[in-house]
PDB file of C-alpha atoms in Angstrom:
ATOM      1  CA  UNK S   1      18.140 -19.989  -1.914  1.00 36.00           C
ATOM      2  CA  UNK S   2      19.951 -20.671  -5.194  1.00 37.00           C
ATOM      3  CA  UNK S   3      21.474 -23.831  -3.743  1.00 41.00           C
ATOM      4  CA  UNK S   4      18.034 -25.042  -2.674  1.00 38.00           C
ATOM      5  CA  UNK S   5      16.608 -24.279  -6.102  1.00 38.00           C
ATOM      6  CA  UNK S   6      19.481 -26.132  -7.770  1.00 42.00           C
ATOM      7  CA  UNK S   7      18.951 -29.167  -5.541  1.00 43.00           C
ATOM      8  CA  UNK S   8      15.234 -29.178  -6.321  1.00 38.00           C
ATOM      9  CA  UNK S   9      15.924 -28.934 -10.042  1.00 38.00           C
ATOM     10  CA  UNK S  10      18.410 -31.795  -9.847  1.00 42.00           C
ATOM     11  CA  UNK S  11      15.871 -33.961  -8.010  1.00 43.00           C
ATOM     12  CA  UNK S  12      13.160 -33.148 -10.546  1.00 39.00           C
ATOM     13  CA  UNK S  13      15.502 -34.031 -13.407  1.00 40.00           C
ATOM     14  CA  UNK S  14      16.461 -37.323 -11.779  1.00 48.00           C
ATOM     15  CA  UNK S  15      12.887 -38.222 -10.912  1.00 45.00           C
ATOM     16  CA  UNK S  16      10.530 -36.334 -13.255  1.00 49.00           C
ATOM     17  CA  UNK S  17       6.749 -36.362 -12.850  1.00 51.00           C
ATOM     18  CA  UNK S  18       4.845 -38.817 -14.999  1.00 76.00           C
ATOM     19  CA  UNK S  19       7.387 -41.597 -14.655  1.00 90.00           C
ATOM     20  CA  UNK S  20       6.206 -45.048 -13.581  1.00 93.00           C
ATOM     21  CA  UNK S  21       8.353 -47.338 -11.433  1.00 96.00           C
ATOM     22  CA  UNK S  22       7.533 -51.064 -11.261  1.00 96.00           C
ATOM     23  CA  UNK S  23       9.308 -52.565  -8.255  1.00 95.00           C
ATOM     24  CA  UNK S  24       9.444 -56.164  -7.010  1.00 95.00           C
ATOM     25  CA  UNK S  25       8.559 -57.144  -3.471  1.00 94.00           C
ATOM     26  CA  UNK S  26       9.583 -60.374  -1.740  1.00 94.00           C
ATOM     27  CA  UNK S  27       6.878 -60.795   0.908  1.00 94.00           C
ATOM     28  CA  UNK S  28       8.267 -62.746   3.882  1.00 92.00           C
ATOM     29  CA  UNK S  29      11.637 -63.099   2.141  1.00 92.00           C
ATOM     30  CA  UNK S  30      12.262 -59.427   2.918  1.00 94.00           C
ATOM     31  CA  UNK S  31      13.106 -60.683   6.412  1.00 93.00           C
ATOM     32  CA  UNK S  32      15.782 -63.099   5.195  1.00 92.00           C
ATOM     33  CA  UNK S  33      17.397 -61.308   2.227  1.00 93.00           C
ATOM     34  CA  UNK S  34      19.994 -58.841   3.573  1.00 90.00           C
ATOM     35  CA  UNK S  35      20.319 -56.934   0.298  1.00 93.00           C
ATOM     36  CA  UNK S  36      16.569 -56.292   0.105  1.00 95.00           C
ATOM     37  CA  UNK S  37      15.274 -56.227   3.633  1.00 95.00           C
ATOM     38  CA  UNK S  38      12.451 -54.040   4.852  1.00 96.00           C
ATOM     39  CA  UNK S  39      14.822 -51.140   5.535  1.00 95.00           C
ATOM     40  CA  UNK S  40      16.123 -51.334   1.961  1.00 95.00           C
ATOM     41  CA  UNK S  41      12.569 -51.273   0.617  1.00 95.00           C
ATOM     42  CA  UNK S  42      11.847 -48.227   2.774  1.00 95.00           C
ATOM     43  CA  UNK S  43      14.918 -46.439   1.388  1.00 95.00           C
ATOM     44  CA  UNK S  44      13.817 -47.259  -2.150  1.00 96.00           C
ATOM     45  CA  UNK S  45      10.326 -45.841  -1.629  1.00 96.00           C
ATOM     46  CA  UNK S  46      11.758 -42.723   0.021  1.00 94.00           C
ATOM     47  CA  UNK S  47      14.100 -42.223  -2.940  1.00 95.00           C
ATOM     48  CA  UNK S  48      11.365 -42.586  -5.563  1.00 94.00           C
ATOM     49  CA  UNK S  49       9.061 -40.191  -3.691  1.00 94.00           C
ATOM     50  CA  UNK S  50       5.905 -41.484  -5.377  1.00 95.00           C
ATOM     51  CA  UNK S  51       2.903 -39.240  -5.767  1.00 94.00           C
ATOM     52  CA  UNK S  52       0.618 -42.250  -6.288  1.00 96.00           C
ATOM     53  CA  UNK S  53       1.106 -45.926  -5.379  1.00 97.00           C
ATOM     54  CA  UNK S  54      -0.306 -49.076  -6.975  1.00 97.00           C
ATOM     55  CA  UNK S  55      -0.077 -52.072  -4.658  1.00 96.00           C
ATOM     56  CA  UNK S  56      -0.423 -55.825  -5.091  1.00 93.00           C
ATOM     57  CA  UNK S  57      -3.262 -56.137  -2.620  1.00 94.00           C
ATOM     58  CA  UNK S  58      -6.973 -56.165  -3.296  1.00 92.00           C
ATOM     59  CA  UNK S  59      -8.916 -52.929  -2.939  1.00 94.00           C
ATOM     60  CA  UNK S  60     -10.666 -54.505   0.055  1.00 93.00           C
ATOM     61  CA  UNK S  61      -7.365 -55.398   1.726  1.00 92.00           C
ATOM     62  CA  UNK S  62      -6.085 -51.882   1.140  1.00 94.00           C
ATOM     63  CA  UNK S  63      -9.211 -50.329   2.613  1.00 93.00           C
ATOM     64  CA  UNK S  64      -9.240 -52.648   5.648  1.00 92.00           C
ATOM     65  CA  UNK S  65      -5.433 -52.736   6.046  1.00 92.00           C
ATOM     66  CA  UNK S  66      -5.582 -56.524   6.365  1.00 89.00           C
ATOM     67  CA  UNK S  67      -3.362 -58.568   4.070  1.00 92.00           C
ATOM     68  CA  UNK S  68      -2.166 -62.136   3.690  1.00 87.00           C
ATOM     69  CA  UNK S  69       0.233 -62.704   6.642  1.00 88.00           C
ATOM     70  CA  UNK S  70       3.208 -63.336   4.351  1.00 90.00           C
ATOM     71  CA  UNK S  71       3.077 -59.792   2.967  1.00 92.00           C
ATOM     72  CA  UNK S  72       5.142 -58.358   5.792  1.00 94.00           C
ATOM     73  CA  UNK S  73       6.237 -55.328   3.778  1.00 94.00           C
ATOM     74  CA  UNK S  74       2.696 -53.959   3.906  1.00 94.00           C
ATOM     75  CA  UNK S  75       2.271 -53.980   7.670  1.00 93.00           C
ATOM     76  CA  UNK S  76       5.896 -53.006   8.335  1.00 93.00           C
ATOM     77  CA  UNK S  77       6.638 -50.438   5.609  1.00 95.00           C
ATOM     78  CA  UNK S  78       3.926 -49.596   3.115  1.00 95.00           C
ATOM     79  CA  UNK S  79       0.877 -48.947   5.286  1.00 95.00           C
ATOM     80  CA  UNK S  80       2.926 -46.800   7.704  1.00 95.00           C
ATOM     81  CA  UNK S  81       4.289 -44.889   4.671  1.00 95.00           C
ATOM     82  CA  UNK S  82       0.759 -44.213   3.422  1.00 96.00           C
ATOM     83  CA  UNK S  83      -0.299 -43.030   6.877  1.00 94.00           C
ATOM     84  CA  UNK S  84       2.725 -40.739   7.174  1.00 94.00           C
ATOM     85  CA  UNK S  85       2.488 -39.183   3.717  1.00 94.00           C
ATOM     86  CA  UNK S  86      -1.180 -39.339   2.807  1.00 94.00           C
ATOM     87  CA  UNK S  87      -0.208 -40.493  -0.693  1.00 94.00           C
ATOM     88  CA  UNK S  88      -3.141 -41.971  -2.623  1.00 96.00           C
ATOM     89  CA  UNK S  89      -2.904 -45.730  -3.205  1.00 96.00           C
ATOM     90  CA  UNK S  90      -4.825 -48.295  -5.220  1.00 96.00           C
ATOM     91  CA  UNK S  91      -4.975 -52.088  -5.027  1.00 95.00           C
ATOM     92  CA  UNK S  92      -4.171 -53.933  -8.252  1.00 92.00           C
ATOM     93  CA  UNK S  93      -5.087 -57.513  -7.288  1.00 90.00           C
ATOM     94  CA  UNK S  94      -8.436 -58.931  -8.390  1.00 88.00           C
ATOM     95  CA  UNK S  95     -11.144 -58.476  -5.792  1.00 87.00           C
ATOM     96  CA  UNK S  96     -14.464 -60.041  -4.911  1.00 86.00           C
ATOM     97  CA  UNK S  97     -15.844 -62.735  -7.192  1.00 89.00           C
ATOM     98  CA  UNK S  98     -12.877 -62.577  -9.583  1.00 86.00           C
ATOM     99  CA  UNK S  99     -10.436 -63.105  -6.714  1.00 83.00           C
ATOM    100  CA  UNK S 100     -12.422 -66.140  -5.564  1.00 86.00           C
ATOM    101  CA  UNK S 101     -12.620 -67.513  -9.107  1.00 87.00           C
ATOM    102  CA  UNK S 102      -8.913 -67.179  -9.865  1.00 85.00           C
ATOM    103  CA  UNK S 103      -7.568 -68.356  -6.514  1.00 83.00           C
ATOM    104  CA  UNK S 104      -9.988 -71.272  -6.561  1.00 86.00           C
ATOM    105  CA  UNK S 105      -8.899 -72.338 -10.035  1.00 86.00           C
ATOM    106  CA  UNK S 106      -5.221 -72.046  -9.083  1.00 86.00           C
ATOM    107  CA  UNK S 107      -5.747 -74.047  -5.910  1.00 87.00           C
ATOM    108  CA  UNK S 108      -7.477 -76.823  -7.829  1.00 90.00           C
ATOM    109  CA  UNK S 109      -4.719 -76.906 -10.464  1.00 89.00           C
ATOM    110  CA  UNK S 110      -1.951 -77.245  -7.869  1.00 88.00           C
ATOM    111  CA  UNK S 111      -3.913 -79.836  -5.892  1.00 91.00           C
ATOM    112  CA  UNK S 112      -4.431 -81.928  -9.024  1.00 89.00           C
ATOM    113  CA  UNK S 113      -0.744 -81.622  -9.926  1.00 88.00           C
ATOM    114  CA  UNK S 114       0.314 -82.808  -6.482  1.00 91.00           C
ATOM    115  CA  UNK S 115      -2.019 -85.794  -6.690  1.00 92.00           C
ATOM    116  CA  UNK S 116      -1.006 -86.943 -10.159  1.00 92.00           C
ATOM    117  CA  UNK S 117       2.709 -86.193  -9.807  1.00 93.00           C
ATOM    118  CA  UNK S 118       3.773 -86.004  -6.158  1.00 94.00           C
ATOM    119  CA  UNK S 119       7.441 -86.468  -7.011  1.00 93.00           C
ATOM    120  CA  UNK S 120       7.243 -83.628  -9.515  1.00 91.00           C
ATOM    121  CA  UNK S 121       5.484 -81.381  -6.999  1.00 93.00           C
ATOM    122  CA  UNK S 122       8.195 -82.054  -4.426  1.00 94.00           C
ATOM    123  CA  UNK S 123      10.961 -81.464  -6.966  1.00 94.00           C
ATOM    124  CA  UNK S 124       9.330 -78.205  -8.093  1.00 92.00           C
ATOM    125  CA  UNK S 125       9.147 -76.929  -4.523  1.00 93.00           C
ATOM    126  CA  UNK S 126      12.787 -77.847  -3.915  1.00 94.00           C
ATOM    127  CA  UNK S 127      13.809 -76.133  -7.160  1.00 93.00           C
ATOM    128  CA  UNK S 128      11.998 -72.918  -6.226  1.00 92.00           C
ATOM    129  CA  UNK S 129      13.499 -72.813  -2.762  1.00 93.00           C
ATOM    130  CA  UNK S 130      16.994 -73.456  -4.153  1.00 95.00           C
ATOM    131  CA  UNK S 131      16.535 -70.836  -6.882  1.00 93.00           C
ATOM    132  CA  UNK S 132      15.574 -68.173  -4.364  1.00 93.00           C
ATOM    133  CA  UNK S 133      18.508 -69.085  -2.135  1.00 93.00           C
ATOM    134  CA  UNK S 134      20.866 -68.841  -5.110  1.00 94.00           C
ATOM    135  CA  UNK S 135      19.445 -65.521  -6.255  1.00 94.00           C
ATOM    136  CA  UNK S 136      19.610 -64.109  -2.731  1.00 94.00           C
ATOM    137  CA  UNK S 137      23.233 -65.198  -2.464  1.00 94.00           C
ATOM    138  CA  UNK S 138      24.022 -63.139  -5.556  1.00 94.00           C
ATOM    139  CA  UNK S 139      21.947 -60.071  -4.723  1.00 96.00           C
ATOM    140  CA  UNK S 140      23.962 -57.200  -3.278  1.00 96.00           C
ATOM    141  CA  UNK S 141      21.427 -54.394  -3.738  1.00 96.00           C
ATOM    142  CA  UNK S 142      17.833 -53.511  -4.538  1.00 96.00           C
ATOM    143  CA  UNK S 143      19.009 -52.919  -8.108  1.00 97.00           C
ATOM    144  CA  UNK S 144      20.099 -56.562  -8.337  1.00 97.00           C
ATOM    145  CA  UNK S 145      16.661 -57.752  -7.213  1.00 96.00           C
ATOM    146  CA  UNK S 146      14.992 -55.502  -9.792  1.00 96.00           C
ATOM    147  CA  UNK S 147      17.385 -56.391 -12.581  1.00 96.00           C
ATOM    148  CA  UNK S 148      16.868 -57.849 -16.034  1.00 94.00           C
ATOM    149  CA  UNK S 149      18.877 -60.896 -14.965  1.00 94.00           C
ATOM    150  CA  UNK S 150      16.569 -61.563 -12.020  1.00 96.00           C
ATOM    151  CA  UNK S 151      13.495 -61.092 -14.215  1.00 95.00           C
ATOM    152  CA  UNK S 152      14.888 -63.628 -16.690  1.00 94.00           C
ATOM    153  CA  UNK S 153      15.535 -66.185 -13.965  1.00 94.00           C
ATOM    154  CA  UNK S 154      12.103 -65.734 -12.433  1.00 94.00           C
ATOM    155  CA  UNK S 155      10.414 -65.869 -15.846  1.00 94.00           C
ATOM    156  CA  UNK S 156      12.169 -69.168 -16.630  1.00 94.00           C
ATOM    157  CA  UNK S 157      11.160 -70.573 -13.246  1.00 92.00           C
ATOM    158  CA  UNK S 158       7.551 -69.496 -13.793  1.00 92.00           C
ATOM    159  CA  UNK S 159       7.514 -71.015 -17.290  1.00 92.00           C
ATOM    160  CA  UNK S 160       8.744 -74.337 -15.923  1.00 91.00           C
ATOM    161  CA  UNK S 161       6.253 -74.254 -13.040  1.00 92.00           C
ATOM    162  CA  UNK S 162       3.272 -73.408 -15.213  1.00 90.00           C
ATOM    163  CA  UNK S 163       4.305 -76.072 -17.724  1.00 89.00           C
ATOM    164  CA  UNK S 164       4.424 -78.722 -14.998  1.00 90.00           C
ATOM    165  CA  UNK S 165       1.258 -77.723 -13.162  1.00 91.00           C
ATOM    166  CA  UNK S 166      -0.733 -77.324 -16.353  1.00 87.00           C
ATOM    167  CA  UNK S 167      -2.637 -74.912 -18.547  1.00 83.00           C
ATOM    168  CA  UNK S 168      -5.113 -73.846 -15.881  1.00 87.00           C
ATOM    169  CA  UNK S 169      -2.333 -72.529 -13.635  1.00 86.00           C
ATOM    170  CA  UNK S 170      -0.744 -70.690 -16.561  1.00 88.00           C
ATOM    171  CA  UNK S 171      -4.048 -69.072 -17.553  1.00 90.00           C
ATOM    172  CA  UNK S 172      -4.756 -67.937 -13.996  1.00 87.00           C
ATOM    173  CA  UNK S 173      -1.301 -66.412 -13.585  1.00 87.00           C
ATOM    174  CA  UNK S 174      -1.516 -64.661 -16.935  1.00 89.00           C
ATOM    175  CA  UNK S 175      -4.937 -63.231 -16.080  1.00 88.00           C
ATOM    176  CA  UNK S 176      -3.711 -62.200 -12.628  1.00 88.00           C
ATOM    177  CA  UNK S 177      -0.690 -60.371 -14.032  1.00 91.00           C
ATOM    178  CA  UNK S 178      -2.762 -58.761 -16.793  1.00 91.00           C
ATOM    179  CA  UNK S 179      -5.088 -57.455 -14.084  1.00 91.00           C
ATOM    180  CA  UNK S 180      -2.102 -55.822 -12.346  1.00 92.00           C
ATOM    181  CA  UNK S 181      -1.043 -54.149 -15.599  1.00 92.00           C
ATOM    182  CA  UNK S 182      -4.571 -52.996 -16.444  1.00 91.00           C
ATOM    183  CA  UNK S 183      -5.086 -51.436 -13.032  1.00 93.00           C
ATOM    184  CA  UNK S 184      -1.772 -49.601 -13.303  1.00 94.00           C
ATOM    185  CA  UNK S 185      -2.807 -48.190 -16.671  1.00 92.00           C
ATOM    186  CA  UNK S 186      -6.112 -47.069 -15.156  1.00 92.00           C
ATOM    187  CA  UNK S 187      -4.279 -45.258 -12.352  1.00 93.00           C
ATOM    188  CA  UNK S 188      -1.835 -43.576 -14.738  1.00 92.00           C
ATOM    189  CA  UNK S 189      -4.696 -42.336 -16.922  1.00 90.00           C
ATOM    190  CA  UNK S 190      -6.538 -41.015 -13.875  1.00 91.00           C
ATOM    191  CA  UNK S 191      -3.437 -39.210 -12.551  1.00 92.00           C
ATOM    192  CA  UNK S 192      -1.728 -37.654 -15.604  1.00 90.00           C
ATOM    193  CA  UNK S 193       1.726 -36.291 -14.948  1.00 89.00           C
ATOM    194  CA  UNK S 194       2.009 -37.936 -11.532  1.00 92.00           C
ATOM    195  CA  UNK S 195       4.972 -40.079 -10.518  1.00 94.00           C
ATOM    196  CA  UNK S 196       3.592 -43.556  -9.884  1.00 95.00           C
ATOM    197  CA  UNK S 197       5.180 -46.422  -7.968  1.00 96.00           C
ATOM    198  CA  UNK S 198       3.841 -49.937  -8.475  1.00 96.00           C
ATOM    199  CA  UNK S 199       4.873 -52.594  -5.970  1.00 96.00           C
ATOM    200  CA  UNK S 200       4.261 -56.119  -7.214  1.00 95.00           C
ATOM    201  CA  UNK S 201       5.390 -59.597  -6.227  1.00 94.00           C
ATOM    202  CA  UNK S 202       8.659 -60.678  -7.794  1.00 95.00           C
ATOM    203  CA  UNK S 203       7.039 -63.560  -9.675  1.00 92.00           C
ATOM    204  CA  UNK S 204       4.643 -61.175 -11.444  1.00 93.00           C
ATOM    205  CA  UNK S 205       6.975 -58.302 -12.296  1.00 94.00           C
ATOM    206  CA  UNK S 206       8.426 -59.665 -15.547  1.00 93.00           C
ATOM    207  CA  UNK S 207       5.004 -60.353 -17.049  1.00 92.00           C
ATOM    208  CA  UNK S 208       3.501 -57.081 -15.805  1.00 93.00           C
ATOM    209  CA  UNK S 209       6.367 -55.201 -17.468  1.00 93.00           C
ATOM    210  CA  UNK S 210       5.913 -57.147 -20.696  1.00 91.00           C
ATOM    211  CA  UNK S 211       2.189 -56.382 -20.734  1.00 89.00           C
ATOM    212  CA  UNK S 212       2.828 -52.687 -20.118  1.00 88.00           C
ATOM    213  CA  UNK S 213       5.594 -52.421 -22.704  1.00 83.00           C
ATOM    214  CA  UNK S 214       3.507 -54.113 -25.379  1.00 76.00           C
ATOM    215  CA  UNK S 215       0.726 -51.561 -24.876  1.00 68.00           C
ATOM    216  CA  UNK S 216       3.229 -48.691 -25.041  1.00 70.00           C
ATOM    217  CA  UNK S 217       1.099 -46.094 -23.250  1.00 75.00           C
ATOM    218  CA  UNK S 218       2.921 -45.967 -19.896  1.00 84.00           C
ATOM    219  CA  UNK S 219       6.368 -44.405 -19.451  1.00 86.00           C
ATOM    220  CA  UNK S 220       8.209 -47.113 -17.534  1.00 91.00           C
ATOM    221  CA  UNK S 221      11.467 -46.164 -15.820  1.00 92.00           C
ATOM    222  CA  UNK S 222      14.426 -48.510 -16.325  1.00 93.00           C
ATOM    223  CA  UNK S 223      14.320 -49.394 -12.652  1.00 93.00           C
ATOM    224  CA  UNK S 224      17.600 -51.279 -12.504  1.00 95.00           C
ATOM    225  CA  UNK S 225      19.549 -48.399 -14.048  1.00 95.00           C
ATOM    226  CA  UNK S 226      17.750 -45.809 -11.905  1.00 95.00           C
ATOM    227  CA  UNK S 227      18.458 -47.736  -8.700  1.00 95.00           C
ATOM    228  CA  UNK S 228      22.136 -48.136  -9.601  1.00 95.00           C
ATOM    229  CA  UNK S 229      22.454 -44.405 -10.235  1.00 94.00           C
ATOM    230  CA  UNK S 230      20.780 -43.790  -6.885  1.00 91.00           C
ATOM    231  CA  UNK S 231      23.203 -46.170  -5.135  1.00 92.00           C
ATOM    232  CA  UNK S 232      20.371 -48.502  -4.074  1.00 94.00           C
TER     233      UNK S 232
END
């Protein structure tokens, strides 16, 4: 009994209630990145033991369990986890008219960029693919994917992309990522003292974290350090 109590106390100390974890997902790349495959994501979620989840799907997608086909982690890992545990979950992507507005504006911006600068559009796509291959070659763990170094690389890539595509694309992405951060804050306020796990696309994580840190009202776990201590 004392051993069990000690183990429980150790787990609580390592993973106290009220902490918020913001974790990157890779969508279809989970199938091709050995260090951060679907099994690794499952181990990470099991280790965090979230009491509440915030997910980068729309509330409608979460309710209907139908997501964009590239988000393989949802059908393979996350939805089964929710079914098995009954943990409450909330979608943080814009929904309804706002979703249509933002995705439409982004689509128009990228279409216009491709038409006015086809060579630049091709070069940007090649750069992104090469950057992800290079990052994947250097990733040895989930901690590497969720590291400050990775965030810096992705942030630089996003800055270059938004600069090339134009102001409309940058504004849409900033509004999209702010929406993620705002929804997470709403969930934390509504579930005081609960351990919350946010899963968000890797290209949004750095800006979501910056938005949360600037507000200063959410206790964000240093995910990279926590994952390294956990051996993940």
